[in-house]
Amino acid sequence: MTRWVVGLTALCLLLQAGSASAAGRNGRAVLPPSSGGGYVPVAEYSAAPVAAESYTPVSYGGYHGAYSGGCGYGYGGSGYGGGCGVCYVTQYQAVSRTVCQYVPVTTYVDVSEVVCTPVTKTENRTESYYETVQRTVPRTYTVYRCENVVQTQKVAVQKPVTRMVEQTYTVCVPVSKVENRTYTVAVPVTRTVEQTVCSTVYENVAVQKTACAVCYVPVTTYTPPPPCSCSCGHVSTCYVPVTKAYTYTEWVCQPRQVVQKVPVTVCEYQQQQRTEAVTVVSYQQQVQKQQVAVCSYETVYQDVQVNVQVTKPHTVTENVTVCELQARTRVVPVTYTVASYQTVVRKVPCTSYQLQYRTITECVPVTVAVPCGGCGGYAPHGPVASPAPCCY
């Protein structure tokens, strides 16, 4: 009975290995079954494999032994199983696929161009022009001239007329009289007065002041040698700043008030009353009458001979030079430029992109499940070295 169970188990493993190999050939990588059952696909490829290269399988140890029959466990990369074990190996297959790319292709194309060339031609042409011709023509026209004519006209004249007229007017007659007038006079009186004058005098006074000066004094310092040393120490000299106070005399200009008595001449004015006889003139108005000659002007009309300018027409005939335009024709050579069009064919480089196909070969890893170990026995499998892939 035990032999029958072992045989059926081995047959199931062989069927699984065949399905895994078929999946590898179809471009699918097969992993151990997931928790939901079945196998998990790893990668898919668009191109079908055209060639396969097998290498020595690499055992994944106890991990795969755990999936072999439920009775194995992994340790150190070796599989221990009570039943038949399954090992997953990675194989590299050379797969070729077709890729396409655009390649620039430069060709020379015949291009027709139209070239415009200027051509100069000369031909005789008849042109019309106008020429100025002068001729003398008699012309009659009317001229207005100013002439002096003597005419008699009435003129208004202002004639003076004198007559005596009695007029009354008022005059101011001066009357003089003497009067005594009193007035006040300011008389200057001069006297000498002694006044006190205060002035400022500047004197130089000696002032004693104290200041501080900084000087540098050399100080010698001895540095003993360190213990357990054969040297004699070090002597150094440095300058130390010392502040000293000193006294000096400074002359300062100081002001001093001086009071002096100076005689000053003072002028004063005294008012005095004086009386003098003054002649006073006053005016008195008097009415007087007098015969006065008065001149007035009267308007008188008189006949006067006056020269008047009168405009009179006169007819004048003169010879006038007239300019006329007469049409003339002449033949003139004319140079003109015409355009000559020519078609020229030239080679022009033309770059186009063409789609090209090429086949490339790639190495694809494929994981395959193969039977490994023994049924019901101890079958350790260590890692086996695998050669480098074909694409390396």
CSV table of C-alpha atoms in Angstrom, one decimal:
chain,number,residue,atom,x,y,z
A,1,MET,CA,0.0,0.0,0.0
A,2,THR,CA,2.9,2.3,0.8
A,3,ARG,CA,4.5,1.8,-2.6
A,4,TRP,CA,1.3,2.8,-4.4
A,5,VAL,CA,1.1,6.1,-2.5
A,6,VAL,CA,4.8,6.8,-3.3
A,7,GLY,CA,4.2,6.1,-7.0
A,8,LEU,CA,1.2,8.4,-7.2
A,9,THR,CA,3.1,11.2,-5.5
A,10,ALA,CA,6.0,10.9,-7.9
A,11,LEU,CA,3.6,10.9,-10.9
A,12,CYS,CA,2.0,14.2,-9.6
A,13,LEU,CA,5.4,15.8,-9.2
A,14,LEU,CA,6.4,14.9,-12.8
A,15,LEU,CA,3.1,16.4,-14.1
A,16,GLN,CA,3.8,19.6,-12.2
A,17,ALA,CA,7.4,19.7,-13.5
A,18,GLY,CA,6.0,19.3,-17.0
A,19,SER,CA,3.5,22.1,-16.6
A,20,ALA,CA,6.2,24.4,-15.1
A,21,SER,CA,8.5,23.7,-18.1
A,22,ALA,CA,5.7,24.5,-20.5
A,23,ALA,CA,5.0,27.7,-18.7
A,24,GLY,CA,8.8,28.6,-19.0
A,25,ARG,CA,8.7,27.9,-22.7
A,26,ASN,CA,5.7,30.2,-23.1
A,27,GLY,CA,7.6,33.1,-21.5
A,28,ARG,CA,6.2,32.9,-18.0
A,29,ALA,CA,8.1,32.7,-14.7
A,30,VAL,CA,6.6,30.3,-12.2
A,31,LEU,CA,6.9,30.7,-8.5
A,32,PRO,CA,5.7,28.5,-5.6
A,33,PRO,CA,2.0,28.4,-5.1
A,34,SER,CA,0.4,31.3,-3.2
A,35,SER,CA,-1.9,31.0,-0.3
A,36,GLY,CA,-4.9,31.0,-2.6
A,37,GLY,CA,-3.6,28.1,-4.6
A,38,GLY,CA,-2.0,27.9,-8.1
A,39,TYR,CA,1.2,29.7,-9.2
A,40,VAL,CA,2.0,33.4,-9.4
A,41,PRO,CA,3.2,34.7,-12.7
A,42,VAL,CA,6.3,36.9,-12.5
A,43,ALA,CA,6.9,38.5,-15.9
A,44,GLU,CA,5.5,38.3,-19.4
A,45,TYR,CA,7.3,39.0,-22.8
A,46,SER,CA,5.8,40.1,-26.0
A,47,ALA,CA,8.1,38.0,-28.3
A,48,ALA,CA,8.0,34.3,-28.3
A,49,PRO,CA,11.4,32.5,-27.5
A,50,VAL,CA,13.2,31.1,-30.5
A,51,ALA,CA,16.0,29.3,-28.6
A,52,ALA,CA,16.7,28.1,-25.1
A,53,GLU,CA,19.8,27.2,-23.3
A,54,SER,CA,19.7,25.1,-20.1
A,55,TYR,CA,22.1,25.3,-17.2
A,56,THR,CA,22.8,23.3,-14.1
A,57,PRO,CA,19.8,23.9,-11.7
A,58,VAL,CA,20.3,25.8,-8.5
A,59,SER,CA,18.3,24.4,-5.6
A,60,TYR,CA,16.5,26.9,-3.3
A,61,GLY,CA,16.8,24.5,-0.3
A,62,GLY,CA,14.3,24.1,2.4
A,63,TYR,CA,12.1,26.9,1.1
A,64,HIS,CA,11.0,24.9,-1.8
A,65,GLY,CA,11.1,21.7,0.3
A,66,ALA,CA,8.3,23.2,2.3
A,67,TYR,CA,6.1,23.1,-0.8
A,68,SER,CA,7.1,19.7,-1.8
A,69,GLY,CA,4.7,17.6,0.2
A,70,GLY,CA,4.1,19.4,3.5
A,71,CYS,CA,6.7,17.2,5.3
A,72,GLY,CA,10.0,19.0,4.6
A,73,TYR,CA,11.7,22.0,6.2
A,74,GLY,CA,14.6,24.2,5.2
A,75,TYR,CA,17.9,24.7,6.9
A,76,GLY,CA,21.1,26.2,5.5
A,77,GLY,CA,20.0,25.8,1.9
A,78,SER,CA,19.4,22.0,2.1
A,79,GLY,CA,16.1,20.3,1.8
A,80,TYR,CA,14.9,17.6,4.1
A,81,GLY,CA,11.6,16.0,3.1
A,82,GLY,CA,9.7,13.0,4.0
A,83,GLY,CA,8.1,12.9,0.5
A,84,CYS,CA,9.2,13.8,-3.1
A,85,GLY,CA,10.7,17.4,-3.3
A,86,VAL,CA,10.3,20.2,-6.0
A,87,CYS,CA,13.2,22.6,-6.8
A,88,TYR,CA,12.8,25.8,-8.7
A,89,VAL,CA,15.7,26.7,-11.0
A,90,THR,CA,16.4,29.8,-13.1
A,91,GLN,CA,17.2,29.3,-16.7
A,92,TYR,CA,18.3,32.0,-19.2
A,93,GLN,CA,16.8,31.8,-22.7
A,94,ALA,CA,18.0,33.9,-25.7
A,95,VAL,CA,14.9,35.6,-27.0
A,96,SER,CA,15.0,37.6,-30.3
A,97,ARG,CA,12.5,40.4,-31.1
A,98,THR,CA,12.0,42.9,-33.8
A,99,VAL,CA,12.4,46.6,-33.2
A,100,CYS,CA,11.8,49.5,-35.5
A,101,GLN,CA,13.5,52.9,-35.8
A,102,TYR,CA,13.5,55.9,-38.0
A,103,VAL,CA,16.8,56.4,-40.0
A,104,PRO,CA,17.6,59.7,-41.8
A,105,VAL,CA,18.1,59.2,-45.6
A,106,THR,CA,19.5,62.0,-47.7
A,107,THR,CA,18.8,62.0,-51.4
A,108,TYR,CA,19.2,64.5,-54.2
A,109,VAL,CA,16.1,65.7,-55.9
A,110,ASP,CA,15.8,67.7,-59.1
A,111,VAL,CA,14.1,71.0,-58.4
A,112,SER,CA,12.9,73.3,-61.1
A,113,GLU,CA,13.5,77.0,-60.4
A,114,VAL,CA,12.4,80.0,-62.4
A,115,VAL,CA,15.2,82.6,-62.7
A,116,CYS,CA,14.4,86.2,-63.7
A,117,THR,CA,17.2,87.9,-65.7
A,118,PRO,CA,16.9,91.6,-66.6
A,119,VAL,CA,17.4,92.3,-70.4
A,120,THR,CA,18.1,95.8,-71.7
A,121,LYS,CA,16.7,96.9,-75.0
A,122,THR,CA,16.8,100.1,-77.1
A,123,GLU,CA,14.1,101.2,-79.6
A,124,ASN,CA,13.1,104.5,-81.3
A,125,ARG,CA,9.9,106.1,-80.1
A,126,THR,CA,8.0,109.1,-81.2
A,127,GLU,CA,7.3,111.6,-78.4
A,128,SER,CA,5.2,114.7,-78.4
A,129,TYR,CA,6.3,117.9,-76.6
A,130,TYR,CA,5.2,121.6,-76.5
A,131,GLU,CA,7.6,124.4,-77.5
A,132,THR,CA,7.1,128.0,-76.3
A,133,VAL,CA,6.8,130.5,-79.3
A,134,GLN,CA,6.7,134.3,-78.8
A,135,ARG,CA,4.8,136.8,-81.1
A,136,THR,CA,3.8,140.5,-80.9
A,137,VAL,CA,0.0,141.3,-80.8
A,138,PRO,CA,-1.5,144.8,-80.6
A,139,ARG,CA,-3.8,145.3,-77.6
A,140,THR,CA,-6.1,148.2,-76.7
A,141,TYR,CA,-7.0,148.9,-73.1
A,142,THR,CA,-8.5,151.8,-71.0
A,143,VAL,CA,-6.4,153.8,-68.6
A,144,TYR,CA,-7.8,156.1,-65.9
A,145,ARG,CA,-5.6,159.1,-65.1
A,146,CYS,CA,-6.0,161.9,-62.5
A,147,GLU,CA,-6.2,165.5,-63.8
A,148,ASN,CA,-6.3,168.8,-61.9
A,149,VAL,CA,-9.4,170.9,-62.6
A,150,VAL,CA,-10.1,174.4,-61.2
A,151,GLN,CA,-13.6,174.7,-59.6
A,152,THR,CA,-15.4,177.5,-57.7
A,153,GLN,CA,-16.6,176.4,-54.3
A,154,LYS,CA,-18.2,178.2,-51.2
A,155,VAL,CA,-16.0,177.9,-48.2
A,156,ALA,CA,-17.0,178.8,-44.6
A,157,VAL,CA,-14.5,181.2,-43.0
A,158,GLN,CA,-14.3,182.3,-39.3
A,159,LYS,CA,-14.0,186.1,-39.2
A,160,PRO,CA,-12.9,187.7,-35.9
A,161,VAL,CA,-15.0,190.6,-34.6
A,162,THR,CA,-13.8,192.9,-31.7
A,163,ARG,CA,-16.0,195.0,-29.4
A,164,MET,CA,-15.7,196.7,-26.0
A,165,VAL,CA,-17.6,195.2,-23.0
A,166,GLU,CA,-17.8,196.5,-19.4
A,167,GLN,CA,-16.9,193.7,-16.9
A,168,THR,CA,-16.9,193.6,-13.0
A,169,TYR,CA,-14.2,191.7,-11.2
A,170,THR,CA,-12.8,191.4,-7.6
A,171,VAL,CA,-9.3,192.1,-6.7
A,172,CYS,CA,-7.2,191.5,-3.4
A,173,VAL,CA,-5.4,194.7,-2.2
A,174,PRO,CA,-2.5,194.1,0.2
A,175,VAL,CA,-2.5,196.1,3.4
A,176,SER,CA,0.7,196.2,5.6
A,177,LYS,CA,0.9,196.9,9.4
A,178,VAL,CA,3.5,196.4,12.2
A,179,GLU,CA,2.7,194.1,15.1
A,180,ASN,CA,4.8,193.0,18.2
A,181,ARG,CA,5.2,189.2,18.3
A,182,THR,CA,6.6,187.1,21.2
A,183,TYR,CA,8.5,183.9,20.4
A,184,THR,CA,10.6,181.3,22.3
A,185,VAL,CA,14.3,180.8,21.5
A,186,ALA,CA,16.6,177.8,22.5
A,187,VAL,CA,20.0,179.1,23.4
A,188,PRO,CA,22.9,176.6,23.6
A,189,VAL,CA,25.0,176.6,26.9
A,190,THR,CA,28.3,174.7,27.0
A,191,ARG,CA,29.9,173.3,30.3
A,192,THR,CA,32.6,170.8,31.2
A,193,VAL,CA,31.5,167.7,33.3
A,194,GLU,CA,33.7,165.0,34.8
A,195,GLN,CA,32.3,161.5,33.9
A,196,THR,CA,33.3,158.0,35.0
A,197,VAL,CA,34.3,155.7,32.1
A,198,CYS,CA,34.6,151.9,32.5
A,199,SER,CA,36.9,150.1,30.0
A,200,THR,CA,38.1,146.5,29.6
A,201,VAL,CA,41.9,145.8,29.6
A,202,TYR,CA,43.4,142.4,28.5
A,203,GLU,CA,46.5,141.1,30.4
A,204,ASN,CA,48.6,138.0,30.1
A,205,VAL,CA,48.5,136.1,33.4
A,206,ALA,CA,50.7,133.0,34.2
A,207,VAL,CA,48.7,130.0,35.3
A,208,GLN,CA,50.2,126.8,36.8
A,209,LYS,CA,48.6,123.6,35.3
A,210,THR,CA,49.2,119.9,35.9
A,211,ALA,CA,49.2,117.3,33.1
A,212,CYS,CA,49.8,113.5,32.8
A,213,ALA,CA,52.2,111.9,30.4
A,214,VAL,CA,52.6,108.2,29.5
A,215,CYS,CA,56.1,106.8,29.2
A,216,TYR,CA,57.4,103.3,28.7
A,217,VAL,CA,59.9,101.8,31.2
A,218,PRO,CA,61.8,98.6,30.4
A,219,VAL,CA,61.0,95.7,32.8
A,220,THR,CA,63.2,92.5,32.8
A,221,THR,CA,61.3,89.3,33.6
A,222,TYR,CA,62.9,85.9,34.4
A,223,THR,CA,61.0,82.7,33.5
A,224,PRO,CA,62.3,79.7,35.5
A,225,PRO,CA,62.9,76.5,33.5
A,226,PRO,CA,60.4,73.6,33.8
A,227,PRO,CA,61.1,70.8,36.3
A,228,CYS,CA,63.4,68.1,35.1
A,229,SER,CA,64.9,70.4,32.4
A,230,CYS,CA,68.5,71.1,31.7
A,231,SER,CA,67.9,74.7,30.6
A,232,CYS,CA,68.7,77.8,32.6
A,233,GLY,CA,65.4,79.5,32.2
A,234,HIS,CA,64.4,82.5,30.0
A,235,VAL,CA,65.1,86.2,30.6
A,236,SER,CA,62.8,88.6,28.7
A,237,THR,CA,62.5,92.4,28.6
A,238,CYS,CA,59.3,94.3,28.0
A,239,TYR,CA,58.2,97.9,28.1
A,240,VAL,CA,55.5,98.8,30.6
A,241,PRO,CA,53.5,102.1,30.3
A,242,VAL,CA,53.9,104.4,33.3
A,243,THR,CA,51.8,107.6,33.9
A,244,LYS,CA,53.6,110.6,35.4
A,245,ALA,CA,52.2,114.0,36.4
A,246,TYR,CA,54.1,117.2,35.7
A,247,THR,CA,53.5,120.9,36.2
A,248,TYR,CA,53.8,123.6,33.5
A,249,THR,CA,53.1,127.3,33.2
A,250,GLU,CA,50.6,128.6,30.7
A,251,TRP,CA,50.0,132.2,29.8
A,252,VAL,CA,46.3,133.1,29.7
A,253,CYS,CA,44.9,136.3,28.3
A,254,GLN,CA,42.3,137.5,30.9
A,255,PRO,CA,40.1,140.7,30.8
A,256,ARG,CA,40.2,143.3,33.6
A,257,GLN,CA,37.8,146.2,34.2
A,258,VAL,CA,39.4,149.7,34.6
A,259,VAL,CA,37.4,152.7,35.9
A,260,GLN,CA,38.7,156.2,34.9
A,261,LYS,CA,37.3,159.8,35.3
A,262,VAL,CA,37.4,161.8,32.0
A,263,PRO,CA,36.3,165.5,31.5
A,264,VAL,CA,33.5,165.7,29.0
A,265,THR,CA,32.1,168.9,27.4
A,266,VAL,CA,28.2,168.9,27.6
A,267,CYS,CA,26.0,171.2,25.5
A,268,GLU,CA,22.6,172.1,27.0
A,269,TYR,CA,19.8,174.3,25.6
A,270,GLN,CA,18.0,177.0,27.6
A,271,GLN,CA,14.7,178.5,26.4
A,272,GLN,CA,14.3,182.3,26.4
A,273,GLN,CA,11.3,184.6,25.6
A,274,ARG,CA,12.0,187.4,23.1
A,275,THR,CA,9.7,190.2,21.6
A,276,GLU,CA,10.2,191.7,18.1
A,277,ALA,CA,8.2,194.1,15.8
A,278,VAL,CA,7.0,192.1,12.7
A,279,THR,CA,5.4,193.6,9.5
A,280,VAL,CA,2.3,191.7,8.8
A,281,VAL,CA,0.6,191.8,5.3
A,282,SER,CA,-3.1,191.2,5.0
A,283,TYR,CA,-5.4,191.2,1.9
A,284,GLN,CA,-8.6,193.1,1.4
A,285,GLN,CA,-11.1,192.3,-1.5
A,286,GLN,CA,-12.3,195.2,-3.6
A,287,VAL,CA,-14.9,195.2,-6.5
A,288,GLN,CA,-13.8,197.1,-9.6
A,289,LYS,CA,-15.3,197.8,-13.1
A,290,GLN,CA,-13.3,198.0,-16.4
A,291,GLN,CA,-13.9,198.2,-20.2
A,292,VAL,CA,-12.5,195.0,-21.8
A,293,ALA,CA,-12.1,194.3,-25.6
A,294,VAL,CA,-13.8,191.0,-26.4
A,295,CYS,CA,-13.0,189.1,-29.7
A,296,SER,CA,-15.6,186.8,-31.1
A,297,TYR,CA,-15.7,184.8,-34.4
A,298,GLU,CA,-18.5,184.9,-37.0
A,299,THR,CA,-19.0,182.4,-39.8
A,300,VAL,CA,-18.8,184.0,-43.3
A,301,TYR,CA,-19.2,182.1,-46.6
A,302,GLN,CA,-16.8,183.0,-49.5
A,303,ASP,CA,-16.3,181.9,-53.1
A,304,VAL,CA,-12.9,180.3,-53.5
A,305,GLN,CA,-11.1,178.8,-56.6
A,306,VAL,CA,-10.0,175.3,-55.7
A,307,ASN,CA,-7.9,172.7,-57.6
A,308,VAL,CA,-9.8,169.4,-57.7
A,309,GLN,CA,-8.3,166.0,-59.0
A,310,VAL,CA,-10.7,164.3,-61.4
A,311,THR,CA,-10.2,160.8,-62.9
A,312,LYS,CA,-10.7,160.7,-66.6
A,313,PRO,CA,-10.6,157.5,-68.9
A,314,HIS,CA,-8.0,157.3,-71.8
A,315,THR,CA,-7.8,154.6,-74.5
A,316,VAL,CA,-4.2,153.3,-75.1
A,317,THR,CA,-3.1,150.9,-77.9
A,318,GLU,CA,0.2,149.0,-77.3
A,319,ASN,CA,2.1,146.1,-78.9
A,320,VAL,CA,2.3,143.1,-76.4
A,321,THR,CA,4.6,140.1,-76.6
A,322,VAL,CA,2.5,136.9,-76.1
A,323,CYS,CA,3.9,133.4,-75.4
A,324,GLU,CA,2.1,130.4,-76.9
A,325,LEU,CA,2.7,126.6,-76.7
A,326,GLN,CA,2.9,124.8,-80.0
A,327,ALA,CA,2.8,121.0,-80.3
A,328,ARG,CA,5.9,119.3,-81.8
A,329,THR,CA,6.9,115.6,-82.4
A,330,ARG,CA,10.4,114.0,-82.5
A,331,VAL,CA,11.9,110.5,-82.6
A,332,VAL,CA,14.0,109.6,-79.5
A,333,PRO,CA,15.9,106.3,-78.8
A,334,VAL,CA,14.5,104.9,-75.5
A,335,THR,CA,16.3,102.3,-73.4
A,336,TYR,CA,14.2,100.0,-71.2
A,337,THR,CA,14.6,96.8,-69.2
A,338,VAL,CA,12.4,93.7,-69.5
A,339,ALA,CA,12.5,90.6,-67.4
A,340,SER,CA,13.5,87.3,-69.0
A,341,TYR,CA,12.3,84.2,-67.2
A,342,GLN,CA,14.2,80.9,-67.5
A,343,THR,CA,13.6,77.5,-65.9
A,344,VAL,CA,16.7,76.0,-64.3
A,345,VAL,CA,16.9,72.5,-62.9
A,346,ARG,CA,19.3,71.9,-60.0
A,347,LYS,CA,20.1,69.1,-57.5
A,348,VAL,CA,18.8,69.8,-53.9
A,349,PRO,CA,19.7,67.5,-51.0
A,350,CYS,CA,16.5,66.2,-49.3
A,351,THR,CA,16.5,64.4,-46.0
A,352,SER,CA,13.7,62.0,-45.1
A,353,TYR,CA,13.2,59.5,-42.3
A,354,GLN,CA,12.5,55.9,-43.2
A,355,LEU,CA,11.2,53.2,-40.9
A,356,GLN,CA,13.6,50.3,-40.7
A,357,TYR,CA,13.2,47.0,-38.8
A,358,ARG,CA,16.0,45.0,-37.1
A,359,THR,CA,16.1,41.9,-34.9
A,360,ILE,CA,17.8,42.0,-31.5
A,361,THR,CA,18.5,39.1,-29.1
A,362,GLU,CA,17.9,39.4,-25.4
A,363,CYS,CA,18.5,37.1,-22.5
A,364,VAL,CA,15.3,36.4,-20.5
A,365,PRO,CA,15.4,34.6,-17.0
A,366,VAL,CA,12.9,31.8,-16.7
A,367,THR,CA,12.1,30.0,-13.4
A,368,VAL,CA,11.3,26.3,-13.9
A,369,ALA,CA,10.1,23.7,-11.2
A,370,VAL,CA,11.9,20.4,-11.4
A,371,PRO,CA,11.8,17.4,-9.1
A,372,CYS,CA,14.6,17.0,-6.6
A,373,GLY,CA,15.4,14.8,-3.6
A,374,GLY,CA,14.2,11.3,-2.8
A,375,CYS,CA,10.8,10.0,-1.7
A,376,GLY,CA,10.7,9.2,2.0
A,377,GLY,CA,14.5,9.6,2.5
A,378,TYR,CA,17.2,12.0,3.5
A,379,ALA,CA,18.1,14.1,0.4
A,380,PRO,CA,20.3,17.1,1.1
A,381,HIS,CA,20.8,19.4,-1.8
A,382,GLY,CA,23.3,22.3,-1.5
A,383,PRO,CA,23.5,25.3,-3.9
A,384,VAL,CA,25.0,24.4,-7.2
A,385,ALA,CA,27.0,27.1,-9.1
A,386,SER,CA,25.3,28.4,-12.3
A,387,PRO,CA,27.2,29.9,-15.3
A,388,ALA,CA,26.7,33.6,-16.2
A,389,PRO,CA,23.8,34.5,-18.3
A,390,CYS,CA,24.2,34.8,-22.1
A,391,CYS,CA,23.7,38.5,-22.1
A,392,TYR,CA,26.6,39.3,-19.7
